[in-house]
Short mmCIF file of C-alpha atoms and ligand atoms in Angstrom, two decimals:
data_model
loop_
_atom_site.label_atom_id
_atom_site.label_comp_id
_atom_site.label_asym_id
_atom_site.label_seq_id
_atom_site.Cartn_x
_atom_site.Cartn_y
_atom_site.Cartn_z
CA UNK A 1 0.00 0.00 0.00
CA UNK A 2 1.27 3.59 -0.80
CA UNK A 3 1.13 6.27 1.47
CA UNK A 4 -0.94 9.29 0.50
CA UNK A 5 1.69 12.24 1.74
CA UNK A 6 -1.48 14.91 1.78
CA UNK A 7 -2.78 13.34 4.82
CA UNK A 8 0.08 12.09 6.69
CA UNK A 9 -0.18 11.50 10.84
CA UNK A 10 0.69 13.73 13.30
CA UNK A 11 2.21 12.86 16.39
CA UNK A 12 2.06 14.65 20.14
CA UNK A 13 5.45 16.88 20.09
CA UNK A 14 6.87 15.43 23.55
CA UNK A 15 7.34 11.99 24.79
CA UNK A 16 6.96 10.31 28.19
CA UNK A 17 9.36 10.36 31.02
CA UNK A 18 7.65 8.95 33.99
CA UNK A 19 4.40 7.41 34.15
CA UNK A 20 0.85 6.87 36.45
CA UNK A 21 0.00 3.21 36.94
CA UNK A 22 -3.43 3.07 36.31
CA UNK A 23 -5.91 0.28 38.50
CA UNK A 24 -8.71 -1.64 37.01
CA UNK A 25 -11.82 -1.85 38.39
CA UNK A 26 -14.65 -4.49 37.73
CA UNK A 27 -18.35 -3.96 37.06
CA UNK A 28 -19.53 -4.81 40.31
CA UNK A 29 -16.66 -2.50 42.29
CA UNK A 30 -18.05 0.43 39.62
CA UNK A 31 -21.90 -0.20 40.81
CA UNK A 32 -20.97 -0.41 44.68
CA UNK A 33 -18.44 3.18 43.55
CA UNK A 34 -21.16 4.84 42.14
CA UNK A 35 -23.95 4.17 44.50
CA UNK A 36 -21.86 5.25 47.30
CA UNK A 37 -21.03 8.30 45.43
CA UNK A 38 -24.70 9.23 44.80
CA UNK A 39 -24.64 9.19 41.77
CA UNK A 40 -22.41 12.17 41.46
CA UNK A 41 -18.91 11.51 39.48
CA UNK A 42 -17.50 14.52 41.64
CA UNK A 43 -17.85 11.94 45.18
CA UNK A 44 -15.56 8.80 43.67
CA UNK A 45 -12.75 8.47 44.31
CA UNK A 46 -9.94 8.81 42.03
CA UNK A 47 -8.56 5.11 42.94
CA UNK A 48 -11.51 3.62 41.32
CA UNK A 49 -10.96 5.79 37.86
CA UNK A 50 -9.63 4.22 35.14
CA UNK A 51 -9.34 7.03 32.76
CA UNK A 52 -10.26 10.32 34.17
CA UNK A 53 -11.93 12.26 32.12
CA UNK A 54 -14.21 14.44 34.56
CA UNK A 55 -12.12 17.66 34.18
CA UNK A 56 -8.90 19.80 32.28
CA UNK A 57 -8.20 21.40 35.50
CA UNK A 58 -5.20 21.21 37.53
CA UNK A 59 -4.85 17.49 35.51
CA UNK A 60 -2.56 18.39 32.90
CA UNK A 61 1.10 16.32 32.88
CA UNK A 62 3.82 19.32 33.61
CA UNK A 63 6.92 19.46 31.40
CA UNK A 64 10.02 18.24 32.62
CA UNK A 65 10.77 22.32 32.20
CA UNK A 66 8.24 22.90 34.58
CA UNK A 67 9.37 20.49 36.99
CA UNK A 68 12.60 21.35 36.69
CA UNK A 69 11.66 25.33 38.10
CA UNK A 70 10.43 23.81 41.13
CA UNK A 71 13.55 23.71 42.38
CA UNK A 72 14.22 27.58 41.64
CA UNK A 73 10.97 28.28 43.56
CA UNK A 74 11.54 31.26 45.53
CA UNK A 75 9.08 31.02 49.15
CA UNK A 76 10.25 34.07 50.65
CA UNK A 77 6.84 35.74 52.05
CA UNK A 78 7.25 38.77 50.72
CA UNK A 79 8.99 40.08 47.27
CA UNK A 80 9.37 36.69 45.75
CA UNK A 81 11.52 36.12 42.99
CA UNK A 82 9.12 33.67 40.92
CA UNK A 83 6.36 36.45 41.35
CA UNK A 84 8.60 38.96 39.40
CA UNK A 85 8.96 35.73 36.77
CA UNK A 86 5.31 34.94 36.78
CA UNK A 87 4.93 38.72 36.42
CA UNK A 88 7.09 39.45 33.07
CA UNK A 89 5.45 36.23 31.32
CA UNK A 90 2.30 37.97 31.56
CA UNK A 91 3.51 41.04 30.61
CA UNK A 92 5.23 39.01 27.55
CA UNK A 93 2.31 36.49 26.75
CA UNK A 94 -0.76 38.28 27.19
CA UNK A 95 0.17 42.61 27.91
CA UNK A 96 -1.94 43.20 30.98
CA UNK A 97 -0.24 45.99 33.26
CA UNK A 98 -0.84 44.73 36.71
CA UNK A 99 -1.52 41.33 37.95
CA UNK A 100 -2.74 39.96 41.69
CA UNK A 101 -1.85 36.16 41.97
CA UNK A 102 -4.53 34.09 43.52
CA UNK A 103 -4.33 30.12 44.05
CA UNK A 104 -6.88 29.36 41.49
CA UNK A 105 -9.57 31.17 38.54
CA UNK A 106 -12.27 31.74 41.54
CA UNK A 107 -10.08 33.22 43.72
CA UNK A 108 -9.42 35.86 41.28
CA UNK A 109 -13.36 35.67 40.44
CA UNK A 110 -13.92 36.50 44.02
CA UNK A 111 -11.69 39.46 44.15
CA UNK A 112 -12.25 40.70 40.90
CA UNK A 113 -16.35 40.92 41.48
CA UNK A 114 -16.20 42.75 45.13
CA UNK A 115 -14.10 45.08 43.31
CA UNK A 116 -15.90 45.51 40.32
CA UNK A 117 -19.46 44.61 40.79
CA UNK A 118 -21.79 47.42 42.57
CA UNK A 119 -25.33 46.32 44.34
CA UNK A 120 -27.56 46.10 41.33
CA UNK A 121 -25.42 45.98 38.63
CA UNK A 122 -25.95 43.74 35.52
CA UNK A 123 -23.13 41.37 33.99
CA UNK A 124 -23.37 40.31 30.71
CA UNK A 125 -21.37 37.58 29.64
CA UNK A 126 -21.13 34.98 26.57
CA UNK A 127 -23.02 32.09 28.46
CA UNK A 128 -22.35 31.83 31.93
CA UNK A 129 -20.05 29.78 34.17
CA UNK A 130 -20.59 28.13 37.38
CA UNK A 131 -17.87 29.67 39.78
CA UNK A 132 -17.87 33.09 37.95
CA UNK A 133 -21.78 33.77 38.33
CA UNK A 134 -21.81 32.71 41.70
CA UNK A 135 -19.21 35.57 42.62
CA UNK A 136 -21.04 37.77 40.28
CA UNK A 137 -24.06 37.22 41.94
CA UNK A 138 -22.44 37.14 45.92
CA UNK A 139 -20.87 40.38 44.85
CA UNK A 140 -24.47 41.78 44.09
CA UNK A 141 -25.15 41.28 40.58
CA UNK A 142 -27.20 40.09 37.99
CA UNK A 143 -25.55 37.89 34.99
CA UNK A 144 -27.56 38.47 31.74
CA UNK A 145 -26.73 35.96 29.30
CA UNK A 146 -25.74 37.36 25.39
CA UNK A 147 -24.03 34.93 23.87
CA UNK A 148 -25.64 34.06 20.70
CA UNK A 149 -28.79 32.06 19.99
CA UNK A 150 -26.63 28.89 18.12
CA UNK A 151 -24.44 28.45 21.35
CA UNK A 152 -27.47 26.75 22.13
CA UNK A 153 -28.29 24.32 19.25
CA UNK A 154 -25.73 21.18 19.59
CA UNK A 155 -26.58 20.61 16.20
CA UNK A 156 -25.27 24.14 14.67
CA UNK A 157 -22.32 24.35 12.89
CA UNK A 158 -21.36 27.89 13.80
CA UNK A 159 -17.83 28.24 13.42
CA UNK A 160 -17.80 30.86 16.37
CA UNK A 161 -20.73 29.77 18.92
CA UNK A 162 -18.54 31.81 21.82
CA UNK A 163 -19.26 35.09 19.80
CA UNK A 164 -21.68 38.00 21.74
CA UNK A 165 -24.69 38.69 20.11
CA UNK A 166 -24.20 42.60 20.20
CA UNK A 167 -27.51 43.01 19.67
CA UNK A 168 -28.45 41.75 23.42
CA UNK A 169 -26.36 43.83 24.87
CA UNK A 170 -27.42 46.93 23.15
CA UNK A 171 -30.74 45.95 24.11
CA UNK A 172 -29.69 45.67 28.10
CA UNK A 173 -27.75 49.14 27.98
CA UNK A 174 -30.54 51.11 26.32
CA UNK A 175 -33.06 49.74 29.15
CA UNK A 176 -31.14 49.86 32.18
CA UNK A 177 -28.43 52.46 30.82
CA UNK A 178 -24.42 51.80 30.38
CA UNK A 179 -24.21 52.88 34.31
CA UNK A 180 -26.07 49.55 35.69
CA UNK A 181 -23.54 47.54 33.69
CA UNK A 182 -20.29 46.60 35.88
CA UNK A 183 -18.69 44.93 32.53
CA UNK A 184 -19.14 42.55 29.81
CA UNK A 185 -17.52 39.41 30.85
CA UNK A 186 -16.29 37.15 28.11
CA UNK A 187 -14.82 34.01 28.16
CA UNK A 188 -12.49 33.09 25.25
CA UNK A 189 -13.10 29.03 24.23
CA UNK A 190 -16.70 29.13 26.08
CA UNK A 191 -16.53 26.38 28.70
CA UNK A 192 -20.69 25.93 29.22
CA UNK A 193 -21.06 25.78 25.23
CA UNK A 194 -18.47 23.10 24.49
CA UNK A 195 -15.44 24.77 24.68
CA UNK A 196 -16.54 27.31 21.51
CA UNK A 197 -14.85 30.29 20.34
CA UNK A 198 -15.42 34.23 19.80
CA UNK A 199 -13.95 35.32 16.97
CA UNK A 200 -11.36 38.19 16.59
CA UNK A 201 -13.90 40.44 14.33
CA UNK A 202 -16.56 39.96 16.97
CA UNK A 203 -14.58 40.79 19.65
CA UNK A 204 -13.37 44.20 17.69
CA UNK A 205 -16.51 44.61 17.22
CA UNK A 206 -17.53 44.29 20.99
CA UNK A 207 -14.48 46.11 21.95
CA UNK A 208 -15.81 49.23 19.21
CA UNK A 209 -19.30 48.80 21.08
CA UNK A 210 -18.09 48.96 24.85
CA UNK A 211 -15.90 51.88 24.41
CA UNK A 212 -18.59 53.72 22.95
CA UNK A 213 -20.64 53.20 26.24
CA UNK A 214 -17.41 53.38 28.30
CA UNK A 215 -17.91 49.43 29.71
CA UNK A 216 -14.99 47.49 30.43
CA UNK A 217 -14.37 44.14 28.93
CA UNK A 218 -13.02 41.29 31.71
CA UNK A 219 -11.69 38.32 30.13
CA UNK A 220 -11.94 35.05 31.32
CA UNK A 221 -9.06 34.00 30.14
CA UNK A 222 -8.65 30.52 31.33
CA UNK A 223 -8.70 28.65 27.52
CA UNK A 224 -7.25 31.67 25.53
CA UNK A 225 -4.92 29.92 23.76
CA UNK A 226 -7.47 27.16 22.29
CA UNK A 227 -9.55 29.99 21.06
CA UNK A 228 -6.79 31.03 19.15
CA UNK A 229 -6.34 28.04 17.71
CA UNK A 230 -9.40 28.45 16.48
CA UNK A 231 -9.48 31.83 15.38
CA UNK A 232 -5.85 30.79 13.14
CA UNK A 233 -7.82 27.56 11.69
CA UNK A 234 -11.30 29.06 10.73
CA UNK A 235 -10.78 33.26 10.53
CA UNK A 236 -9.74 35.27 7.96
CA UNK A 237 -6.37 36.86 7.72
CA UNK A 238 -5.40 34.80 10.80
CA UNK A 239 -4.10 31.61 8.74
CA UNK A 240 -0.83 32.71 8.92
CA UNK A 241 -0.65 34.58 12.46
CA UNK A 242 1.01 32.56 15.60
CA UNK A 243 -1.30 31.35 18.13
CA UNK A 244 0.67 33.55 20.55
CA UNK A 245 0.60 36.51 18.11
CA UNK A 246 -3.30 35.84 17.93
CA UNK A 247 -3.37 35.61 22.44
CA UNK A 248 -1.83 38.68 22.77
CA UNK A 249 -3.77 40.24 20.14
CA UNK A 250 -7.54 39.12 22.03
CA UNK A 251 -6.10 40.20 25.31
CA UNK A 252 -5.15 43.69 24.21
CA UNK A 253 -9.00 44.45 23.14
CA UNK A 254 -9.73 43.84 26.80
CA UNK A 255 -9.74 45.79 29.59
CA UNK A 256 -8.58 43.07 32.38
CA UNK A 257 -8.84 39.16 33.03
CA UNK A 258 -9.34 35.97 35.06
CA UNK A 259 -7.46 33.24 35.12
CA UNK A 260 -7.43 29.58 36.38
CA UNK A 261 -4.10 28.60 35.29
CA UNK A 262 -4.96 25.56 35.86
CA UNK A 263 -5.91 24.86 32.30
CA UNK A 264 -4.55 26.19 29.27
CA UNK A 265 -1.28 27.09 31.35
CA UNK A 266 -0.58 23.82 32.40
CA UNK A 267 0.23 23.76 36.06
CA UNK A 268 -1.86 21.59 38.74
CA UNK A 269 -2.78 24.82 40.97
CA UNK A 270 -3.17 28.43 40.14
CA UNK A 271 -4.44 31.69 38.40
CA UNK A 272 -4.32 35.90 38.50
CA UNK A 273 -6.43 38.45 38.26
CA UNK A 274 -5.08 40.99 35.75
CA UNK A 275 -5.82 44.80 35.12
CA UNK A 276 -5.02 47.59 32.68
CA UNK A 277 -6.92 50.24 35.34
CA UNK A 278 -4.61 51.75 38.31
CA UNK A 279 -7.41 52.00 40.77
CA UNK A 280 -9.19 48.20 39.92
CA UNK A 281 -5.50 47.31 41.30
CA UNK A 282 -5.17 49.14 43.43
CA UNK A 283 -8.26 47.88 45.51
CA UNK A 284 -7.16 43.99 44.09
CA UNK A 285 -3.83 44.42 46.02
CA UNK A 286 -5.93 45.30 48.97
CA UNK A 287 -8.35 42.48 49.32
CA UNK A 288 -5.74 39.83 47.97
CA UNK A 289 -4.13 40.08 51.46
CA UNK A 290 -7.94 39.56 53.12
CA UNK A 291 -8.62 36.36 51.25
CA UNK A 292 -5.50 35.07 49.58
CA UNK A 293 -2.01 36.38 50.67
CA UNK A 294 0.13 38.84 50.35
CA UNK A 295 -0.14 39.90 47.07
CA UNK A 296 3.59 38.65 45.87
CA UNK A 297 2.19 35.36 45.76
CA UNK A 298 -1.44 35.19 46.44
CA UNK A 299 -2.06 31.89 48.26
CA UNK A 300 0.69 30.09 45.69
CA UNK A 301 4.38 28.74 46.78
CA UNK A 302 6.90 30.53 44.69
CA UNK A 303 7.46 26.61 42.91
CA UNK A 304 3.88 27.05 41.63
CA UNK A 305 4.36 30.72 40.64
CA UNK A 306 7.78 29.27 38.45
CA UNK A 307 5.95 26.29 36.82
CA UNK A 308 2.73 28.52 35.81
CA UNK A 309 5.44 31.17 34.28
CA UNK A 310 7.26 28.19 31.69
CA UNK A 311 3.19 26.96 31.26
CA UNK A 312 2.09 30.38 29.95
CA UNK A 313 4.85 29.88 27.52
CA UNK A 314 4.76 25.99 26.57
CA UNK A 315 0.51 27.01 25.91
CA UNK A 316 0.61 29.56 22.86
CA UNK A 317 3.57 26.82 20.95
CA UNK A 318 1.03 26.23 17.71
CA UNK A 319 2.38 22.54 17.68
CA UNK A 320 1.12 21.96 21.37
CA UNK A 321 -2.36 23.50 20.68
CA UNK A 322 -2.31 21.47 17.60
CA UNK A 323 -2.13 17.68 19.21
CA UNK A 324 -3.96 19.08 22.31
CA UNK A 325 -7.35 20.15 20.13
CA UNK A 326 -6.33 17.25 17.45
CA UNK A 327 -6.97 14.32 20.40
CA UNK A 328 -10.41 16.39 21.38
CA UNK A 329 -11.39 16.09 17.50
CA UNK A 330 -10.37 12.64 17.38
CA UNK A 331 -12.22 11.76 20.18
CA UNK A 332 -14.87 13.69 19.08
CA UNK A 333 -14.87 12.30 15.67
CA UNK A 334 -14.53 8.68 17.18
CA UNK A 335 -17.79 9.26 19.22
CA UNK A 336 -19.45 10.40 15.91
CA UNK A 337 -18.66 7.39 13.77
CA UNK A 338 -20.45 5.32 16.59
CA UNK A 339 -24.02 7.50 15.81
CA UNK A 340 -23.71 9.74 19.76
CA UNK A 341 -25.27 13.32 19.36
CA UNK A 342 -22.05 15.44 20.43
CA UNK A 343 -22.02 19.12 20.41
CA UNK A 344 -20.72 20.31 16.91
CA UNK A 345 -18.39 21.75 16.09
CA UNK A 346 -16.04 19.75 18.38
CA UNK A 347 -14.79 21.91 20.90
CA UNK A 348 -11.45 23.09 22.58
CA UNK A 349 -10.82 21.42 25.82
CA UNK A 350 -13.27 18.28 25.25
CA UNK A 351 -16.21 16.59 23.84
CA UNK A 352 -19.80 17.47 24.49
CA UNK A 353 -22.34 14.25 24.38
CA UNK A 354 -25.66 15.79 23.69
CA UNK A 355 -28.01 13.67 27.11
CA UNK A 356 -31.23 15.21 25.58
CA UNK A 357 -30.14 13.22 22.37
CA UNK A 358 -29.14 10.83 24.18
CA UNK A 359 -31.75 10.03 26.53
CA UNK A 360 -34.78 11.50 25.05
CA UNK A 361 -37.34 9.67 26.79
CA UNK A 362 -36.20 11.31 30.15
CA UNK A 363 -37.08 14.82 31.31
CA UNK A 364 -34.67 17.45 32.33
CA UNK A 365 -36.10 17.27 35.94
CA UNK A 366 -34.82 13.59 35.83
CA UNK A 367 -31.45 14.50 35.05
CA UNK A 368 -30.37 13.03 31.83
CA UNK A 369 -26.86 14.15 31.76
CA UNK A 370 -26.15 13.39 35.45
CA UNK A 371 -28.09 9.47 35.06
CA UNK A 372 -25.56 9.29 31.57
CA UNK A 373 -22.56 10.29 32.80
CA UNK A 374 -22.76 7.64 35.86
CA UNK A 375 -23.89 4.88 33.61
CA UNK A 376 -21.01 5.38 31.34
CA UNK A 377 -18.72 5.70 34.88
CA UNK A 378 -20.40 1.97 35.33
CA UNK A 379 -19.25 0.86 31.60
CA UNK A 380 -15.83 1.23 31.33
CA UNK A 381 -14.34 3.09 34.71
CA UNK A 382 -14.22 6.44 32.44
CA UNK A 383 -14.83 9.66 34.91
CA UNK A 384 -17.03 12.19 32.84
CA UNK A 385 -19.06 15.18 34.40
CA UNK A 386 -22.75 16.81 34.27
CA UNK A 387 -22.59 19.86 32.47
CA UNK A 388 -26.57 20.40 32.30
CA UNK A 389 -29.50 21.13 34.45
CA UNK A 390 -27.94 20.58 37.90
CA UNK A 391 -24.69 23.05 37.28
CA UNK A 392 -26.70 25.23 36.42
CA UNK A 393 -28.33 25.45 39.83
CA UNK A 394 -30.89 28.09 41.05
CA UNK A 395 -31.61 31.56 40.88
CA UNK A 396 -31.24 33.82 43.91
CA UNK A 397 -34.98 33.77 44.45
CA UNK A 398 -34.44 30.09 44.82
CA UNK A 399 -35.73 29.05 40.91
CA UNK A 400 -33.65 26.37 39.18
CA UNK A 401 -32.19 27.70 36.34
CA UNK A 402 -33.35 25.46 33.36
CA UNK A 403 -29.91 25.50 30.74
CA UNK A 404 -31.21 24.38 27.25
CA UNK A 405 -27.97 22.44 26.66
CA UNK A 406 -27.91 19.25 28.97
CA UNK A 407 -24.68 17.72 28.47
CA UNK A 408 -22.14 15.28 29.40
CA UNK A 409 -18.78 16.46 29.06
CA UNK A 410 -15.50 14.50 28.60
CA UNK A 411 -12.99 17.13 29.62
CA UNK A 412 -9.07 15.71 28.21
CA UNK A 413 -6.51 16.87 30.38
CA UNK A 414 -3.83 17.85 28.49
CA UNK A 415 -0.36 16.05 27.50
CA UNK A 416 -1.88 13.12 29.55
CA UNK A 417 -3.97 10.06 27.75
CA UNK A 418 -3.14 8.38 24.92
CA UNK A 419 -4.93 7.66 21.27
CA UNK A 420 -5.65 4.02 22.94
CA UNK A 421 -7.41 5.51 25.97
CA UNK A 422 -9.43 7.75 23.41
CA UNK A 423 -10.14 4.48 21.55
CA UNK A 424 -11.69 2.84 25.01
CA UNK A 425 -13.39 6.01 25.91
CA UNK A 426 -15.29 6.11 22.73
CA UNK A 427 -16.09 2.42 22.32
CA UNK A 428 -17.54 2.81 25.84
CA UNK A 429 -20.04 5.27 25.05
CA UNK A 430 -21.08 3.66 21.85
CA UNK A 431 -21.66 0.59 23.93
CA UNK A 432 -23.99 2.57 26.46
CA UNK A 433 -25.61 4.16 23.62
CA UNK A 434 -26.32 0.66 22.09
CA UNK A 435 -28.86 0.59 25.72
CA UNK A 436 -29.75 3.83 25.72
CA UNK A 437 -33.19 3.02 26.03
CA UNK A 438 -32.86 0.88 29.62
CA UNK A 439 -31.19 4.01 31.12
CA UNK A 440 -33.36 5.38 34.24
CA UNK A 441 -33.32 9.43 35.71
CA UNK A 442 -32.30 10.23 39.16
CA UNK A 443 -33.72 12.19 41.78
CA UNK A 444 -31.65 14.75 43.75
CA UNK A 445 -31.60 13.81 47.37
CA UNK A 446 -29.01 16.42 48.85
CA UNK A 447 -28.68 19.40 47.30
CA UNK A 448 -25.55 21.99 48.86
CA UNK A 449 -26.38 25.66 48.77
CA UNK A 450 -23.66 26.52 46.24
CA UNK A 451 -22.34 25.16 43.09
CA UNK A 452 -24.41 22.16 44.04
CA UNK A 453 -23.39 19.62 40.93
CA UNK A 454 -19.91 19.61 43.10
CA UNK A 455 -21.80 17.50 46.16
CA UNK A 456 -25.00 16.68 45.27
CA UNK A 457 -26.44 13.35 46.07
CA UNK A 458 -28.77 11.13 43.85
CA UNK A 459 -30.74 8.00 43.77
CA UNK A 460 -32.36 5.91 40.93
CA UNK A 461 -35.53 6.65 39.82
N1 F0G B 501 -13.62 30.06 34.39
C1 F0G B 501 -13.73 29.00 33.59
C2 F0G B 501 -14.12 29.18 32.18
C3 F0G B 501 -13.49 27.71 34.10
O1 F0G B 501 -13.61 26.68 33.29
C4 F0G B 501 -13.14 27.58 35.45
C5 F0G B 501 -12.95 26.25 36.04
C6 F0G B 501 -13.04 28.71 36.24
C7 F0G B 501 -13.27 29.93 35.67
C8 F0G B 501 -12.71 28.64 37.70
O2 F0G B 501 -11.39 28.31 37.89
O3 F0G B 501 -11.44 26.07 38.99
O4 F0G B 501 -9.37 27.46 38.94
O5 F0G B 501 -11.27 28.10 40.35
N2 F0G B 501 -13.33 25.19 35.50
C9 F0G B 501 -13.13 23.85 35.96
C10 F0G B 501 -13.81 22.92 35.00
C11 F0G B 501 -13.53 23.61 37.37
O6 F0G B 501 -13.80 21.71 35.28
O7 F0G B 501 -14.33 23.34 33.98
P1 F0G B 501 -10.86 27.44 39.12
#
């Protein structure tokens, strides 16, 4: 057979140094896991997870780069030297002017909305997300949702389903005036909608719009570097720009971020809060010290300040985004081949199964994507999580909100599985899918007051 060169393989550009041993589990330890978990993926524990797909937080494999800064850690209290480091690759990588590390994306979330948000205030953002609307909200104010109307159809094939629909927030500002809105926040690589991207002309065009009406822009900038990726494969004039070119580019139309480092930059623990604005710093550097540290290292040893520097730098390589969003596709595409509604187009950090597709003859109050993603724990050991109805929680006047994407999400840490494992994960689902029809709901039996999908308890219906 003769080798068509115009579609050779590509490979993963690292190789393995040390390994993870993982255990095996049997069908009947999975039912007794599960059970005791209630029914919850977030409650098992990791021993009895063969391949771990419930999140790409804090789970990606460091370089041996990384590692090797550990040792140059600097944990002096005060002035440390791997702040100053931590400090100039964000400078280099992404141009804010001031930064505040925190130990993780809702630590600077917390901060970020008791300086920012004012009792009252709306905050419009591109779909929301669970940790960032509950500090919105805590801090006073009201999340309005403007993303556009195809984030919400799995089925569209919008190349740019993280995009703002304008539109909806023209309509909030001319009823409630540009004063009652703290800022647009906007997530680049939209977690909630399957890891979608904006795109660079809507964000110019966002960026034209708020400085008209003098609104800042906050970035949630935690998968910044997969939306690039995107924006170099699918927009315009961007084909031949570096995915680092194309990072700093998004972050310079903004006014200020959020981070959890603990995705696209690679490192198990960390994140900042960044600012263009003197006086939003200012205040930051205050509160940092009330609920963090001191604000050279903001609840982070100087080791992890050091390893999230080198990761801000190994995340905008183009060859690293390239395998990293090629084994989501693949996975993705895998899934597809097998007949399982996924959210298209396959997103950045992992793939979207579709439970309402899935599991149509069960309601959302009988939580499809919950029921799906512990039936498919039972299958093959794989660790996925609920990204539907019950992360969406309630309303502050104690309403459920009721998301119109109910989904199961299998979240690939990066640098970490293999094409094999992919292989297994897919042929797992397709299996469950083949007895789709014998799966039951569940029925919440603890709820927590906050971000309840991370402890809530369920039985079978
Ligand atoms: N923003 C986005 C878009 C996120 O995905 C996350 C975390 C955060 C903020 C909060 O950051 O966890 O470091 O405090 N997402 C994880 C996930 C939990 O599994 O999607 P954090």
């Amino acid at each position: 057979m003769s080798i068509n060169t115009s579609k050779r393989s590509w490979a993963e550009p690292y190789k393995m140094k040390m390994v993870e041993l993982l255990k095996t589990t049997t069908r009947t330890n999975r039912l007794n896991a599960i059970r005791k978990a209630g029914y919850n993926t977030f409650l098992l524990p990791s021993e009895d997870v063969y391949i771990d797909l419930l999140t790409d937080s804090g789970t990606n494999a460091m370089s041996d780069r990384q590692w090797s800064q550990f040792m140059l850690g600097d944990e002096a209290y005060a002035g440390s030297k791997s702040y100053f480091k931590l400090e100039s690759a964000i400078h280099e990588y992404y141009g804010y002017k001031y930064i505040v590390p925190t130990h993780q994306g809702r630590g600077a979330e917390n901060i970020l909305s008791k300086v920012m948000i004012r009792k009252g205030q709306f905050i419009p953002g591109n779909m929301y997300f669970t940790t960032t609307r509950v500090h919105q909200e805590l801090a006073g104010g009201k999340f309005v949702d403007i993303i556009i109307d195809e984030a919400n159809d799995p089925t569209n094939l919008h190349p740019f389903k993280g995009n703002v629909d304008i539109e909806k927030l023209d309509n909030l500002v001319k009823k409630h005036g540009a004063d009652k809105v703290a800022y647009v926040s906007l997530a680049s690589n939209v977690n909630m909608a399957g890891g979608q991207p904006f795109s660079m002309e809507n964000l110019k065009a966002l960026r034209k719009y708020t400085k008209i009406h003098n609104i800042p822009i906050i970035h949630d900038m935690t998968r910044v570097a997969e939306n690039a990726y995107f924006i170099q494969k699918r927009e315009k004039n961007y084909a031949k720009k570096s995915i680092r070119e194309i990072v700093k580019e998004i972050c310079s139309y903004t006014d200020g971020a959020t981070m959890s480092a603990k995705k696209d930059a690679l490192v198990n623990i960390g994140g900042f809060m960044a600012t263009n604005d003197p006086h939003v710093f200012e205040e930051a550097r205050n509160l940092v010290v009330v609920y963090e540290g001191l604000h050279t290292y903001g609840g982070l040893a100087g080791r992890d300040m050091e390893a999230m520097a080198v990761g801000i730098k190994e995340s905008v390589d183009d060859r690293h985004q390239a395998a990293r969003i090629g084994q989501v596709i693949y996975l993705g595409e895998k899934m597809e081949s097998y007949g399982v509604p996924i959210v298209k187009p396959i997103g950045g950090h992992g793939v979207f199964v579709d439970a309402k597709a899935f599991l149509p003859h069960l309601t959302q109050d009988q939580f499809p994507a919950q029921a799906l993603a512990a039936e498919i724990y039972v299958d093959s050991g794989v660790r996925t999580m609920e990204r539907g109805v019950v992360s969406a929680g309630r309303k502050p006047n104690g309403e459920n909100y009721y998301p119109d994407l109910e989904l199961v999400r299998f979240t690939l840490p990066r640098r970490v599985y293999t094409q094999a494992h992919m292989d297994v994960v897919a042929e797992s689902v397709a299996e469950v899918f083949q007895k789709r029809e014998r799966i039951k709901g569940l029925k919440m039996v603890y709820e927590p007051k906050y971000l309840r999908f991370f402890q809530a308890r369920f039985e079978k219906l």
